[in-house]
PDB file of C-alpha atoms in Angstrom:
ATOM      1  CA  UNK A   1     109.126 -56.233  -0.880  1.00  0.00           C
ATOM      2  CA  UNK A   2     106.708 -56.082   2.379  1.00  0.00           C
ATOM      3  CA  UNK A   3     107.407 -52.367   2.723  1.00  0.00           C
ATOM      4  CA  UNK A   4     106.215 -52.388  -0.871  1.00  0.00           C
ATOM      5  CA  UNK A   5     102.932 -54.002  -0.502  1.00  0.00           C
ATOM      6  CA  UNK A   6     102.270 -52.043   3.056  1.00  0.00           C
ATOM      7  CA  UNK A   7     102.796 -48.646   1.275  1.00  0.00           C
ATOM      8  CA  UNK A   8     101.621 -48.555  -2.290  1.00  0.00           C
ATOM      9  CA  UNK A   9      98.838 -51.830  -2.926  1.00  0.00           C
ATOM     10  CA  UNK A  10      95.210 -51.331  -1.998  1.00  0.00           C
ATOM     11  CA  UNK A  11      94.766 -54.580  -1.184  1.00  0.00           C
ATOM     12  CA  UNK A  12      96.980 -54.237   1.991  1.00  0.00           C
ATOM     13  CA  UNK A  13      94.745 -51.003   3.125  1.00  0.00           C
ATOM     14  CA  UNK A  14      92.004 -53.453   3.933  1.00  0.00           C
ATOM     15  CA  UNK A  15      93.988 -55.482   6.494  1.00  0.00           C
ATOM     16  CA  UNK A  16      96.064 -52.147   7.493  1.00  0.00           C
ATOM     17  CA  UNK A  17      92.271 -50.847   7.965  1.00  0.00           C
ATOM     18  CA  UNK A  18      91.465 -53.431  10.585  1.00  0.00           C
ATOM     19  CA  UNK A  19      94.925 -52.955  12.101  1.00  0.00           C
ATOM     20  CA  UNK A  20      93.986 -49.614  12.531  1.00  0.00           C
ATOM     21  CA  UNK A  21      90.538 -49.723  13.978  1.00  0.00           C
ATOM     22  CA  UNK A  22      91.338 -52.159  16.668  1.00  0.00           C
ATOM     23  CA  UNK A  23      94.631 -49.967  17.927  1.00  0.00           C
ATOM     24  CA  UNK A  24      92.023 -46.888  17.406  1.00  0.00           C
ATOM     25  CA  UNK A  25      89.884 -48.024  19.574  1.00  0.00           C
ATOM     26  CA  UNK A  26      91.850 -49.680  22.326  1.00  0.00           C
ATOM     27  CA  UNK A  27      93.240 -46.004  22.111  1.00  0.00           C
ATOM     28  CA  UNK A  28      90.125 -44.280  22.152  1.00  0.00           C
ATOM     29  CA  UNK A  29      88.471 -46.384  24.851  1.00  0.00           C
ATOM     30  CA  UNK A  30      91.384 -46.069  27.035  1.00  0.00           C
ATOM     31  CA  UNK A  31      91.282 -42.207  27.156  1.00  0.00           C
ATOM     32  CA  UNK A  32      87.619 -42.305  27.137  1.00  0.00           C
ATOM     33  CA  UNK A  33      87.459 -44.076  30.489  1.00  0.00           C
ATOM     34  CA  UNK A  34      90.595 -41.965  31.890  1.00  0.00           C
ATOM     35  CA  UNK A  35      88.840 -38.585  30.677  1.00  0.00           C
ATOM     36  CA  UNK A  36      85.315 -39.395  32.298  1.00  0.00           C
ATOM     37  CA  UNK A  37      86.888 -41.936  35.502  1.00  0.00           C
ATOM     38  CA  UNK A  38      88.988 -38.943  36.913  1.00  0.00           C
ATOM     39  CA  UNK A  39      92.511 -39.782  36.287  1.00  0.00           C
ATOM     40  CA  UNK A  40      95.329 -38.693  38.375  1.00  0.00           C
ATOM     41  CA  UNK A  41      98.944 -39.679  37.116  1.00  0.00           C
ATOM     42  CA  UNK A  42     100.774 -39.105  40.354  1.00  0.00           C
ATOM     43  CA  UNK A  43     100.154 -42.809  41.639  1.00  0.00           C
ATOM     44  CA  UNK A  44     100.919 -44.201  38.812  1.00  0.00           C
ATOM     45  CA  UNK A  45     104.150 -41.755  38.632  1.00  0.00           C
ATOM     46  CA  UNK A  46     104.822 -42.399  42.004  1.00  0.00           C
ATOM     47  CA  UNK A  47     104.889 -45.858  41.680  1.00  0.00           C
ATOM     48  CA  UNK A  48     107.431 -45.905  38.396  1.00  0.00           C
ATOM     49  CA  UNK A  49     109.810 -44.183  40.075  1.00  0.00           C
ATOM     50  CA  UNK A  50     109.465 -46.312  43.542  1.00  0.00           C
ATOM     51  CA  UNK A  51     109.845 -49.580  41.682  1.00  0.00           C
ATOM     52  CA  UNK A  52     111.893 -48.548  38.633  1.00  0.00           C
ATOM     53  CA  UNK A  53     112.386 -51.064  35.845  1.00  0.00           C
ATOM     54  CA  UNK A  54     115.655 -53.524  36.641  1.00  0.00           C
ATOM     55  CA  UNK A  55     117.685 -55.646  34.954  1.00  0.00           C
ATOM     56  CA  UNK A  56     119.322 -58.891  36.115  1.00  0.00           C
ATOM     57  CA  UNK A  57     122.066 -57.699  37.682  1.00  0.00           C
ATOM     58  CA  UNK A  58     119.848 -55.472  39.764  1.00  0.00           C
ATOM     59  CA  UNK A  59     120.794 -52.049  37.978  1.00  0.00           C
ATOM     60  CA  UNK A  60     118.052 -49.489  36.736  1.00  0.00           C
ATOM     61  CA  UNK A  61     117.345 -50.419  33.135  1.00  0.00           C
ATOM     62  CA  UNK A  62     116.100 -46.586  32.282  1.00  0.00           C
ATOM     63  CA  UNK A  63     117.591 -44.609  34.522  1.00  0.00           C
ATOM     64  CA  UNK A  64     117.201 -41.362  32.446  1.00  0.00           C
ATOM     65  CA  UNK A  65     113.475 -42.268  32.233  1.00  0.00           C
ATOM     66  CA  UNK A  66     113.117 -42.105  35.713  1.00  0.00           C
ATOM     67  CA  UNK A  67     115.248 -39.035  36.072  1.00  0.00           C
ATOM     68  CA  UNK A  68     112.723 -37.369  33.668  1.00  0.00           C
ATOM     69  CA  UNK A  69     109.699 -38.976  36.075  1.00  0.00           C
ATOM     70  CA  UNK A  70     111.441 -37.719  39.051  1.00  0.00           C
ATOM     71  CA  UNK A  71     112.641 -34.245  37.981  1.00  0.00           C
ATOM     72  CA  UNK A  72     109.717 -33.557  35.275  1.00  0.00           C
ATOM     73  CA  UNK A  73     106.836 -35.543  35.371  1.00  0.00           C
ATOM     74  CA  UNK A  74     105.916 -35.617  38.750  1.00  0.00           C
ATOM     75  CA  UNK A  75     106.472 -31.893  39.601  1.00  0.00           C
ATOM     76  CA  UNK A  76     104.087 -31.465  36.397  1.00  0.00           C
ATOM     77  CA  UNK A  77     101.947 -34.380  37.020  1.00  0.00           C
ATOM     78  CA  UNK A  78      98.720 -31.928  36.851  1.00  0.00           C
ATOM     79  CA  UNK A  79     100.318 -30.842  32.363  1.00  0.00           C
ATOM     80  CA  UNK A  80      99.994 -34.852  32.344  1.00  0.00           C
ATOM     81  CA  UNK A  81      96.996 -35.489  34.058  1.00  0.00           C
ATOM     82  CA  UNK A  82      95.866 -33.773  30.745  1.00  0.00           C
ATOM     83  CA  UNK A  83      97.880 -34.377  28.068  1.00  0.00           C
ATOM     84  CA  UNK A  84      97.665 -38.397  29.108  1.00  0.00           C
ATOM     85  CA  UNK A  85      93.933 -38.801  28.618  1.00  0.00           C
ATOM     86  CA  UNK A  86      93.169 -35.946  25.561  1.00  0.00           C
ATOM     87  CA  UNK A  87      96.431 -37.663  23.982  1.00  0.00           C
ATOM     88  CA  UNK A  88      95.016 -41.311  24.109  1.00  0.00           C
ATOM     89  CA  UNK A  89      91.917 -40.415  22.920  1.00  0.00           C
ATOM     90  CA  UNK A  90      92.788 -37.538  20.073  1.00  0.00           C
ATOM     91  CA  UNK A  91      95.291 -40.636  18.670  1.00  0.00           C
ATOM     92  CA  UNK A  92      92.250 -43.328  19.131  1.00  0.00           C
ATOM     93  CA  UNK A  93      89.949 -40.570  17.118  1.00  0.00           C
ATOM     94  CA  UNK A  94      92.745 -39.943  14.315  1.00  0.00           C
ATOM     95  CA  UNK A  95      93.051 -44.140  14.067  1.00  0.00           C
ATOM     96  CA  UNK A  96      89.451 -44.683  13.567  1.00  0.00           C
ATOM     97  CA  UNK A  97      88.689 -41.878  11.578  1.00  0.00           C
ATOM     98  CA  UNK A  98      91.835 -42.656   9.308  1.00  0.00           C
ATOM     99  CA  UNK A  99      92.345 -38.708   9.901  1.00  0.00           C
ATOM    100  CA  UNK A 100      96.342 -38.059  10.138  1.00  0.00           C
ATOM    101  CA  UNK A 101      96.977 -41.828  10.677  1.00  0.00           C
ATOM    102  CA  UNK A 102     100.682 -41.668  10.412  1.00  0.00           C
ATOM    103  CA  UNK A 103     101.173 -38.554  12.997  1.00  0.00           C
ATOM    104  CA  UNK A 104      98.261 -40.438  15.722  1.00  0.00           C
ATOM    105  CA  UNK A 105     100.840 -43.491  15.320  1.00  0.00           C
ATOM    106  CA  UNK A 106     103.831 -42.256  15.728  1.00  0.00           C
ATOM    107  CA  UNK A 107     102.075 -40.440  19.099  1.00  0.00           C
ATOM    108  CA  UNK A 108     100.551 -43.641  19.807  1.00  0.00           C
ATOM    109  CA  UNK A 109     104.231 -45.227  19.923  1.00  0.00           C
ATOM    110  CA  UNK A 110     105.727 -42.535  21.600  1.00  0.00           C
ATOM    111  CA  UNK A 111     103.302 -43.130  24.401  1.00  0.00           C
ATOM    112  CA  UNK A 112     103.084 -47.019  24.370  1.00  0.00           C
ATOM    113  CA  UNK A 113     107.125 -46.854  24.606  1.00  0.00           C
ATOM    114  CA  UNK A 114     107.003 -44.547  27.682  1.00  0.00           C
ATOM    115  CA  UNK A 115     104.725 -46.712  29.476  1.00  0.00           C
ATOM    116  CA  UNK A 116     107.105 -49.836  28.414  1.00  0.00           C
ATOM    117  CA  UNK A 117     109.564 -47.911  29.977  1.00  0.00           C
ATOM    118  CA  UNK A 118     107.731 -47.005  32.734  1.00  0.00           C
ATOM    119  CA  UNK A 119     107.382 -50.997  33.460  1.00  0.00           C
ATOM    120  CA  UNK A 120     103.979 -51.303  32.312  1.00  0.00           C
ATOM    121  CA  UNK A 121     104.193 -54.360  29.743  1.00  0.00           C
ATOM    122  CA  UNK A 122     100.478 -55.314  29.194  1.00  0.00           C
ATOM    123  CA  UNK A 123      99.396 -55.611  25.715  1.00  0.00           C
ATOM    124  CA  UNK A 124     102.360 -52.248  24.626  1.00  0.00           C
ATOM    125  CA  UNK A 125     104.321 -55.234  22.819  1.00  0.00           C
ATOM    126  CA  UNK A 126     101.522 -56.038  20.255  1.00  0.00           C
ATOM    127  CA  UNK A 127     100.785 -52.547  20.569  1.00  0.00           C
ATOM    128  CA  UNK A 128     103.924 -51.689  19.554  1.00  0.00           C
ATOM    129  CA  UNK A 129     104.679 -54.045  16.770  1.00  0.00           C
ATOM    130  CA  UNK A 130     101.172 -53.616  15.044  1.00  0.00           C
ATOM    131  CA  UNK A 131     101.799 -49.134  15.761  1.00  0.00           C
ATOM    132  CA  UNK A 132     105.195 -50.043  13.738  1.00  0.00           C
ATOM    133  CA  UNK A 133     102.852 -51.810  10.838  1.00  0.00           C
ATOM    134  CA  UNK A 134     100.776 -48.730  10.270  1.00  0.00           C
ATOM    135  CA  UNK A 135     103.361 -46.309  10.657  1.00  0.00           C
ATOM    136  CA  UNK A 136     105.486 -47.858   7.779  1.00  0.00           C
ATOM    137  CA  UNK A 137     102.660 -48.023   6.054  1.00  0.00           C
ATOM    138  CA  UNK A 138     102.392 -44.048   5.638  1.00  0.00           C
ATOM    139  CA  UNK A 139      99.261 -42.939   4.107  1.00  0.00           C
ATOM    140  CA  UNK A 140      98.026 -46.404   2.962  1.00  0.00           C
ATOM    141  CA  UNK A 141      97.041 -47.333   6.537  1.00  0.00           C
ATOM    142  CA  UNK A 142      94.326 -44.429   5.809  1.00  0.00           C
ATOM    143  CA  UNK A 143      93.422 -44.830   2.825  1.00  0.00           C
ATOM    144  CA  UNK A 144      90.091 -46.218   3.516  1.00  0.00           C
ATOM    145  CA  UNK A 145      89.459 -42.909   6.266  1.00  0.00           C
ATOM    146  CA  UNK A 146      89.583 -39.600   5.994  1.00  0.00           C
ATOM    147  CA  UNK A 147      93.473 -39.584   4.703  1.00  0.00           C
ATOM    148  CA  UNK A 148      92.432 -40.333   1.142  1.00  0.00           C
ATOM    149  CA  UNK A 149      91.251 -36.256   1.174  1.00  0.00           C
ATOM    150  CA  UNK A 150      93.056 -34.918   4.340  1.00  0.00           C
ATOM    151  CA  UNK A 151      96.408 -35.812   3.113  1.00  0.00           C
ATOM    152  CA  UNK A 152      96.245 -34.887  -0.586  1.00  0.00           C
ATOM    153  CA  UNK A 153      94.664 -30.900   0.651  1.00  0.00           C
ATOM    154  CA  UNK A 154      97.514 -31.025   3.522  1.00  0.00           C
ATOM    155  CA  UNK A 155      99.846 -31.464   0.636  1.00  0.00           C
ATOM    156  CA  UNK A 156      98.280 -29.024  -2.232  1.00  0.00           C
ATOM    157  CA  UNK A 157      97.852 -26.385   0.110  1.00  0.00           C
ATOM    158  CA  UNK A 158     101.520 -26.655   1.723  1.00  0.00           C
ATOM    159  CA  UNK A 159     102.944 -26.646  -2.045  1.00  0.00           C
ATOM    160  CA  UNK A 160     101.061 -23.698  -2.705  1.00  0.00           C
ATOM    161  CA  UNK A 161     102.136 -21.987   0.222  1.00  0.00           C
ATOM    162  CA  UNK A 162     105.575 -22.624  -0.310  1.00  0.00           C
ATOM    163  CA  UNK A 163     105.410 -21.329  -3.962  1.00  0.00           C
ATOM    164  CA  UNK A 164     103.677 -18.267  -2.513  1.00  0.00           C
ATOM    165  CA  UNK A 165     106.889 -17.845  -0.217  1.00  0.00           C
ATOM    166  CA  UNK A 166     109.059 -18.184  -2.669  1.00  0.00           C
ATOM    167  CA  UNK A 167     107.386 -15.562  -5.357  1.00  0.00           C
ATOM    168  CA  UNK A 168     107.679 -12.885  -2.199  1.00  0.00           C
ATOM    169  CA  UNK A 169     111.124 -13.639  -1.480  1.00  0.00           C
TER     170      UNK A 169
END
């Protein structure tokens, strides 16, 4: 019944609307300041993987997260220095803008998730639980944005092109 109301009344696009904007521009502001601040990852990298996230009993809660830190990230850290920054504020633009809501989400929970992982708690559990909101929400959560024409062309033009492809083959 609540999956209902998030995906098909209008009524809930208004409050997934504000939802939206205030994730879109915690996003957007956070990239903003990391694109024009100078960010460098390998601190913050360096830091993860120093002081890994434990549980109770001492043991390393995500060990294959900091495997991927240790053997990926870091050795990369300049591919994140970029993608880190551009990311956060391409999925702050798309959540303001209502423009590909679902697909800046699900990035935006991708990333909130790594830096849960990562130890970084913050504000990523609200984060996360409001991202999960909007993303069930589909393309509701944009329908007052730039999804109420983005999505239906996305969709006319892929049908087309798939009825093209199939008139060749």
């Amino acid at each position: 019944m609540f999956n209902k109301f998030l995906r098909e009344k209008k009524s809930s696009a208004a409050i997934l609307t504000i939802i939206r904007l205030y994730l879109g521009y915690s996003w957007f502001t956070a990239g903003l300041h990391k694109l024009t601040g100078g960010f460098d990852a390998a601190g913050f990298l360096k830091g993860v993987t120093a002081n890994p996230v434990k549980g109770p009993d001492g043991a390393l809660v995500y060990g294959w997260y900091v495997e991927f830190l240790n053997s990926f990230a870091l050795p990369n850290v300049d591919v994140f220095n970029f993608i880190v920054p551009w990311g956060e504020t391409l999925i702050g633009l798309g959540l303001l803008l209502g423009c590909l809501t679902t697909a800046a989400m699900f990035f935006g929970l991708v990333m909130n998730f790594s830096f849960f992982m990562a130890g970084t708690v913050s504000h990523n559990p609200t984060d996360i639980f409001l991202g999960f909101i909007i993303l069930t929400a589909g393309y509701n959560a944009g329908r007052i944005g730039l999804d109420r024409w983005v999505v239906p062309f996305i969709r006319k033009t892929a049908k087309t092109h798939n009825r093209e492809n199939k008139l060749v083959a």
